[in-house]
């Protein structure tokens, strides 16, 4: 008949091995039990304090977002959208001048955001563009148009140039849009890493 070997574990205080009868016992003697209980209580209080502080930070963040103007959320969505466009067109040359360069790249809208806010987040109307074309040549529209038609097709171009209903964006919609484009950018980067 085999005998069951007594279970052993290390004391949380002195790190000595001891035999225990109850799985909740983590100390080798009553004195160490008192020390362990004091330390555990302090650790639990610290954990609770950290959780409360984290919750307070979350609440503060929510309160701060509640007073931010709609312009802030448009900027967040536009930044995420532009990053997606630059990532999507990373292998393409500038849509206007057709060159690759070592400078800064923008997400250039064919119809400007001020002139056509309803097409602001239209993927067909925004493409990778070099900074000189976008800033110094005001989008270089004369060269942009034929390359845009070649890239997206005449039907999509006509839709882009047609009339659009002006959308009144809410904070929640803009936050969802920003999250959507950040997710699309991450997925695109992952797909390219897998393909490489």
PDB file of C-alpha atoms in Angstrom:
ATOM      1  CA  UNK A   1       0.000   0.000   0.000  1.00  0.00           C
ATOM      2  CA  UNK A   2       1.475   3.329  -1.059  1.00  0.00           C
ATOM      3  CA  UNK A   3       1.480   6.274   1.261  1.00  0.00           C
ATOM      4  CA  UNK A   4       0.480   9.728   0.096  1.00  0.00           C
ATOM      5  CA  UNK A   5       3.375  12.112   0.261  1.00  0.00           C
ATOM      6  CA  UNK A   6       2.527  15.198   2.349  1.00  0.00           C
ATOM      7  CA  UNK A   7       2.148  18.346   0.265  1.00  0.00           C
ATOM      8  CA  UNK A   8       4.798  21.001   0.664  1.00  0.00           C
ATOM      9  CA  UNK A   9       5.124  24.631  -0.314  1.00  0.00           C
ATOM     10  CA  UNK A  10       7.339  27.587   0.517  1.00  0.00           C
ATOM     11  CA  UNK A  11       6.410  30.043   3.234  1.00  0.00           C
ATOM     12  CA  UNK A  12       5.559  33.453   1.706  1.00  0.00           C
ATOM     13  CA  UNK A  13       7.544  35.185   4.470  1.00  0.00           C
ATOM     14  CA  UNK A  14      10.730  33.175   5.149  1.00  0.00           C
ATOM     15  CA  UNK A  15      10.712  31.072   1.934  1.00  0.00           C
ATOM     16  CA  UNK A  16      11.294  27.866   3.944  1.00  0.00           C
ATOM     17  CA  UNK A  17       9.538  24.668   2.891  1.00  0.00           C
ATOM     18  CA  UNK A  18       6.695  23.462   5.110  1.00  0.00           C
ATOM     19  CA  UNK A  19       3.924  20.873   5.010  1.00  0.00           C
ATOM     20  CA  UNK A  20       0.418  22.256   4.794  1.00  0.00           C
ATOM     21  CA  UNK A  21      -2.987  20.757   5.511  1.00  0.00           C
ATOM     22  CA  UNK A  22      -5.175  23.481   3.964  1.00  0.00           C
ATOM     23  CA  UNK A  23      -4.620  24.928   0.472  1.00  0.00           C
ATOM     24  CA  UNK A  24      -5.276  28.454   1.857  1.00  0.00           C
ATOM     25  CA  UNK A  25      -2.278  28.329   4.211  1.00  0.00           C
ATOM     26  CA  UNK A  26       0.819  30.114   2.854  1.00  0.00           C
ATOM     27  CA  UNK A  27       2.865  30.468   6.062  1.00  0.00           C
ATOM     28  CA  UNK A  28       4.913  28.067   8.166  1.00  0.00           C
ATOM     29  CA  UNK A  29       4.081  29.387  11.656  1.00  0.00           C
ATOM     30  CA  UNK A  30       1.452  31.630  13.313  1.00  0.00           C
ATOM     31  CA  UNK A  31       3.863  34.607  13.520  1.00  0.00           C
ATOM     32  CA  UNK A  32       4.453  34.455   9.764  1.00  0.00           C
ATOM     33  CA  UNK A  33       0.698  34.040   9.296  1.00  0.00           C
ATOM     34  CA  UNK A  34       0.128  37.380  11.036  1.00  0.00           C
ATOM     35  CA  UNK A  35       2.830  39.070   8.928  1.00  0.00           C
ATOM     36  CA  UNK A  36       1.402  37.520   5.741  1.00  0.00           C
ATOM     37  CA  UNK A  37      -2.133  38.675   6.638  1.00  0.00           C
ATOM     38  CA  UNK A  38      -0.877  42.244   7.211  1.00  0.00           C
ATOM     39  CA  UNK A  39       1.029  42.250   3.897  1.00  0.00           C
ATOM     40  CA  UNK A  40      -1.928  40.762   2.009  1.00  0.00           C
ATOM     41  CA  UNK A  41      -4.301  43.341   3.479  1.00  0.00           C
ATOM     42  CA  UNK A  42      -1.897  46.141   2.459  1.00  0.00           C
ATOM     43  CA  UNK A  43      -1.543  44.648  -1.049  1.00  0.00           C
ATOM     44  CA  UNK A  44      -5.325  44.335  -1.406  1.00  0.00           C
ATOM     45  CA  UNK A  45      -5.781  47.947  -0.302  1.00  0.00           C
ATOM     46  CA  UNK A  46      -3.123  49.088  -2.784  1.00  0.00           C
ATOM     47  CA  UNK A  47      -4.804  47.103  -5.571  1.00  0.00           C
ATOM     48  CA  UNK A  48      -8.173  48.640  -4.696  1.00  0.00           C
ATOM     49  CA  UNK A  49      -6.612  52.127  -4.606  1.00  0.00           C
ATOM     50  CA  UNK A  50      -5.056  51.582  -8.055  1.00  0.00           C
ATOM     51  CA  UNK A  51      -8.370  50.342  -9.486  1.00  0.00           C
ATOM     52  CA  UNK A  52     -10.176  53.378  -8.067  1.00  0.00           C
ATOM     53  CA  UNK A  53      -7.500  55.713  -9.476  1.00  0.00           C
ATOM     54  CA  UNK A  54      -7.793  54.022 -12.871  1.00  0.00           C
ATOM     55  CA  UNK A  55     -11.577  54.368 -12.794  1.00  0.00           C
ATOM     56  CA  UNK A  56     -11.206  58.036 -11.849  1.00  0.00           C
ATOM     57  CA  UNK A  57      -8.849  58.570 -14.818  1.00  0.00           C
ATOM     58  CA  UNK A  58     -11.398  56.887 -17.115  1.00  0.00           C
ATOM     59  CA  UNK A  59     -14.175  59.112 -15.776  1.00  0.00           C
ATOM     60  CA  UNK A  60     -11.991  62.211 -16.186  1.00  0.00           C
ATOM     61  CA  UNK A  61     -11.194  61.214 -19.772  1.00  0.00           C
ATOM     62  CA  UNK A  62     -14.907  60.753 -20.524  1.00  0.00           C
ATOM     63  CA  UNK A  63     -15.736  64.135 -18.957  1.00  0.00           C
ATOM     64  CA  UNK A  64     -12.970  65.823 -20.971  1.00  0.00           C
ATOM     65  CA  UNK A  65     -14.216  64.241 -24.208  1.00  0.00           C
ATOM     66  CA  UNK A  66     -17.738  65.436 -23.429  1.00  0.00           C
ATOM     67  CA  UNK A  67     -16.652  69.090 -23.538  1.00  0.00           C
ATOM     68  CA  UNK A  68     -14.451  68.811 -26.636  1.00  0.00           C
ATOM     69  CA  UNK A  69     -15.827  70.544 -29.741  1.00  0.00           C
ATOM     70  CA  UNK A  70     -16.944  68.586 -32.812  1.00  0.00           C
ATOM     71  CA  UNK A  71     -13.874  69.944 -34.619  1.00  0.00           C
ATOM     72  CA  UNK A  72     -11.671  67.805 -32.350  1.00  0.00           C
ATOM     73  CA  UNK A  73     -13.461  64.612 -33.424  1.00  0.00           C
ATOM     74  CA  UNK A  74     -13.288  65.620 -37.110  1.00  0.00           C
ATOM     75  CA  UNK A  75      -9.539  66.054 -36.695  1.00  0.00           C
ATOM     76  CA  UNK A  76      -9.216  62.597 -35.112  1.00  0.00           C
ATOM     77  CA  UNK A  77     -11.263  60.981 -37.893  1.00  0.00           C
ATOM     78  CA  UNK A  78      -9.390  62.899 -40.612  1.00  0.00           C
ATOM     79  CA  UNK A  79      -6.014  61.864 -39.178  1.00  0.00           C
ATOM     80  CA  UNK A  80      -7.035  58.181 -39.139  1.00  0.00           C
ATOM     81  CA  UNK A  81      -8.513  58.464 -42.655  1.00  0.00           C
ATOM     82  CA  UNK A  82      -5.378  60.161 -44.038  1.00  0.00           C
ATOM     83  CA  UNK A  83      -3.129  57.532 -42.457  1.00  0.00           C
ATOM     84  CA  UNK A  84      -5.201  54.805 -44.114  1.00  0.00           C
ATOM     85  CA  UNK A  85      -4.975  56.526 -47.529  1.00  0.00           C
ATOM     86  CA  UNK A  86      -1.180  56.882 -47.269  1.00  0.00           C
ATOM     87  CA  UNK A  87      -0.875  53.228 -46.194  1.00  0.00           C
ATOM     88  CA  UNK A  88      -3.235  52.014 -48.937  1.00  0.00           C
ATOM     89  CA  UNK A  89      -1.313  53.914 -51.643  1.00  0.00           C
ATOM     90  CA  UNK A  90       2.172  53.314 -50.174  1.00  0.00           C
ATOM     91  CA  UNK A  91       3.482  51.609 -53.328  1.00  0.00           C
ATOM     92  CA  UNK A  92       1.916  54.175 -55.694  1.00  0.00           C
ATOM     93  CA  UNK A  93       3.548  57.360 -56.974  1.00  0.00           C
ATOM     94  CA  UNK A  94       2.050  60.807 -56.427  1.00  0.00           C
ATOM     95  CA  UNK A  95      -1.434  60.902 -57.991  1.00  0.00           C
ATOM     96  CA  UNK A  96      -0.731  64.339 -59.508  1.00  0.00           C
ATOM     97  CA  UNK A  97       2.851  64.372 -60.773  1.00  0.00           C
ATOM     98  CA  UNK A  98       3.427  60.606 -60.958  1.00  0.00           C
ATOM     99  CA  UNK A  99       6.791  60.697 -59.228  1.00  0.00           C
ATOM    100  CA  UNK A 100       8.280  59.085 -56.156  1.00  0.00           C
ATOM    101  CA  UNK A 101      10.266  61.349 -53.874  1.00  0.00           C
ATOM    102  CA  UNK A 102      11.943  61.231 -50.477  1.00  0.00           C
ATOM    103  CA  UNK A 103       9.882  64.044 -48.981  1.00  0.00           C
ATOM    104  CA  UNK A 104       6.632  64.145 -47.085  1.00  0.00           C
ATOM    105  CA  UNK A 105       3.511  62.412 -48.396  1.00  0.00           C
ATOM    106  CA  UNK A 106      -0.027  63.684 -47.893  1.00  0.00           C
ATOM    107  CA  UNK A 107      -3.495  62.298 -48.436  1.00  0.00           C
ATOM    108  CA  UNK A 108      -4.623  64.746 -51.119  1.00  0.00           C
ATOM    109  CA  UNK A 109      -8.338  65.273 -51.762  1.00  0.00           C
ATOM    110  CA  UNK A 110      -9.426  65.897 -55.356  1.00  0.00           C
ATOM    111  CA  UNK A 111     -12.294  68.026 -54.080  1.00  0.00           C
ATOM    112  CA  UNK A 112     -11.062  70.060 -51.127  1.00  0.00           C
ATOM    113  CA  UNK A 113     -12.525  69.467 -47.686  1.00  0.00           C
ATOM    114  CA  UNK A 114     -13.796  73.054 -47.482  1.00  0.00           C
ATOM    115  CA  UNK A 115     -15.329  73.058 -50.956  1.00  0.00           C
ATOM    116  CA  UNK A 116     -16.887  69.613 -50.584  1.00  0.00           C
ATOM    117  CA  UNK A 117     -17.161  68.525 -46.928  1.00  0.00           C
ATOM    118  CA  UNK A 118     -19.584  65.766 -47.921  1.00  0.00           C
ATOM    119  CA  UNK A 119     -16.769  63.910 -49.770  1.00  0.00           C
ATOM    120  CA  UNK A 120     -14.252  64.439 -46.977  1.00  0.00           C
ATOM    121  CA  UNK A 121     -14.119  60.729 -46.081  1.00  0.00           C
ATOM    122  CA  UNK A 122     -14.682  59.345 -49.600  1.00  0.00           C
ATOM    123  CA  UNK A 123     -11.847  56.914 -50.389  1.00  0.00           C
ATOM    124  CA  UNK A 124     -12.239  57.451 -54.150  1.00  0.00           C
ATOM    125  CA  UNK A 125     -11.655  61.192 -53.760  1.00  0.00           C
ATOM    126  CA  UNK A 126      -8.462  61.010 -51.719  1.00  0.00           C
ATOM    127  CA  UNK A 127      -5.104  59.588 -52.777  1.00  0.00           C
ATOM    128  CA  UNK A 128      -1.428  59.701 -51.873  1.00  0.00           C
ATOM    129  CA  UNK A 129       0.054  62.988 -53.019  1.00  0.00           C
ATOM    130  CA  UNK A 130       3.471  64.557 -52.608  1.00  0.00           C
ATOM    131  CA  UNK A 131       3.701  67.650 -50.433  1.00  0.00           C
ATOM    132  CA  UNK A 132       4.807  69.999 -53.273  1.00  0.00           C
ATOM    133  CA  UNK A 133       1.751  69.093 -55.375  1.00  0.00           C
ATOM    134  CA  UNK A 134      -0.670  69.254 -52.454  1.00  0.00           C
ATOM    135  CA  UNK A 135       0.591  72.471 -50.841  1.00  0.00           C
ATOM    136  CA  UNK A 136       2.549  74.512 -53.368  1.00  0.00           C
ATOM    137  CA  UNK A 137       0.426  73.647 -56.400  1.00  0.00           C
ATOM    138  CA  UNK A 138      -2.923  73.561 -54.541  1.00  0.00           C
ATOM    139  CA  UNK A 139      -3.426  69.886 -55.302  1.00  0.00           C
ATOM    140  CA  UNK A 140      -2.126  70.135 -58.908  1.00  0.00           C
ATOM    141  CA  UNK A 141      -5.695  69.417 -60.038  1.00  0.00           C
ATOM    142  CA  UNK A 142      -4.891  69.617 -63.763  1.00  0.00           C
ATOM    143  CA  UNK A 143      -2.605  66.599 -63.477  1.00  0.00           C
ATOM    144  CA  UNK A 144      -4.662  64.931 -60.717  1.00  0.00           C
ATOM    145  CA  UNK A 145      -7.868  64.587 -62.782  1.00  0.00           C
ATOM    146  CA  UNK A 146      -6.648  62.347 -65.657  1.00  0.00           C
ATOM    147  CA  UNK A 147      -4.718  60.059 -63.296  1.00  0.00           C
ATOM    148  CA  UNK A 148      -7.711  59.885 -60.944  1.00  0.00           C
ATOM    149  CA  UNK A 149     -10.053  58.856 -63.788  1.00  0.00           C
ATOM    150  CA  UNK A 150      -7.496  56.261 -64.885  1.00  0.00           C
ATOM    151  CA  UNK A 151      -7.256  54.899 -61.335  1.00  0.00           C
ATOM    152  CA  UNK A 152     -10.913  54.798 -60.216  1.00  0.00           C
ATOM    153  CA  UNK A 153     -12.759  54.828 -63.553  1.00  0.00           C
ATOM    154  CA  UNK A 154     -15.120  57.338 -65.170  1.00  0.00           C
ATOM    155  CA  UNK A 155     -18.232  56.096 -63.360  1.00  0.00           C
ATOM    156  CA  UNK A 156     -16.668  56.500 -59.892  1.00  0.00           C
ATOM    157  CA  UNK A 157     -15.306  59.911 -60.942  1.00  0.00           C
ATOM    158  CA  UNK A 158     -18.768  61.054 -62.070  1.00  0.00           C
ATOM    159  CA  UNK A 159     -20.214  59.883 -58.761  1.00  0.00           C
ATOM    160  CA  UNK A 160     -17.495  61.800 -56.901  1.00  0.00           C
ATOM    161  CA  UNK A 161     -18.214  64.981 -58.883  1.00  0.00           C
ATOM    162  CA  UNK A 162     -21.998  64.640 -58.566  1.00  0.00           C
ATOM    163  CA  UNK A 163     -24.152  66.095 -55.840  1.00  0.00           C
ATOM    164  CA  UNK A 164     -23.955  64.596 -52.369  1.00  0.00           C
ATOM    165  CA  UNK A 165     -26.099  65.032 -49.320  1.00  0.00           C
ATOM    166  CA  UNK A 166     -24.292  67.066 -46.663  1.00  0.00           C
ATOM    167  CA  UNK A 167     -23.860  64.818 -43.638  1.00  0.00           C
ATOM    168  CA  UNK A 168     -24.213  66.243 -40.148  1.00  0.00           C
ATOM    169  CA  UNK A 169     -21.713  64.179 -38.167  1.00  0.00           C
ATOM    170  CA  UNK A 170     -22.108  63.375 -34.487  1.00  0.00           C
ATOM    171  CA  UNK A 171     -19.278  62.791 -32.030  1.00  0.00           C
ATOM    172  CA  UNK A 172     -20.068  59.090 -31.815  1.00  0.00           C
ATOM    173  CA  UNK A 173     -20.087  58.675 -35.610  1.00  0.00           C
ATOM    174  CA  UNK A 174     -16.735  60.446 -35.917  1.00  0.00           C
ATOM    175  CA  UNK A 175     -15.244  58.322 -33.134  1.00  0.00           C
ATOM    176  CA  UNK A 176     -16.515  55.175 -34.880  1.00  0.00           C
ATOM    177  CA  UNK A 177     -15.131  56.420 -38.209  1.00  0.00           C
ATOM    178  CA  UNK A 178     -11.705  57.073 -36.669  1.00  0.00           C
ATOM    179  CA  UNK A 179     -11.703  53.616 -35.053  1.00  0.00           C
ATOM    180  CA  UNK A 180     -12.830  52.051 -38.358  1.00  0.00           C
ATOM    181  CA  UNK A 181      -9.948  53.597 -40.330  1.00  0.00           C
ATOM    182  CA  UNK A 182      -7.376  52.804 -37.646  1.00  0.00           C
ATOM    183  CA  UNK A 183      -8.552  49.169 -37.791  1.00  0.00           C
ATOM    184  CA  UNK A 184      -8.407  49.133 -41.615  1.00  0.00           C
ATOM    185  CA  UNK A 185      -4.863  50.536 -41.492  1.00  0.00           C
ATOM    186  CA  UNK A 186      -3.749  47.858 -39.006  1.00  0.00           C
ATOM    187  CA  UNK A 187      -5.304  45.086 -41.120  1.00  0.00           C
ATOM    188  CA  UNK A 188      -3.653  46.429 -44.279  1.00  0.00           C
ATOM    189  CA  UNK A 189      -0.242  46.538 -42.585  1.00  0.00           C
ATOM    190  CA  UNK A 190      -0.701  42.970 -41.260  1.00  0.00           C
ATOM    191  CA  UNK A 191      -1.708  41.672 -44.708  1.00  0.00           C
ATOM    192  CA  UNK A 192       1.396  43.243 -46.243  1.00  0.00           C
ATOM    193  CA  UNK A 193       3.646  41.787 -43.542  1.00  0.00           C
ATOM    194  CA  UNK A 194       2.189  38.313 -44.140  1.00  0.00           C
ATOM    195  CA  UNK A 195       2.586  38.679 -47.914  1.00  0.00           C
ATOM    196  CA  UNK A 196       6.213  39.835 -47.604  1.00  0.00           C
TER     197      UNK A 196
END
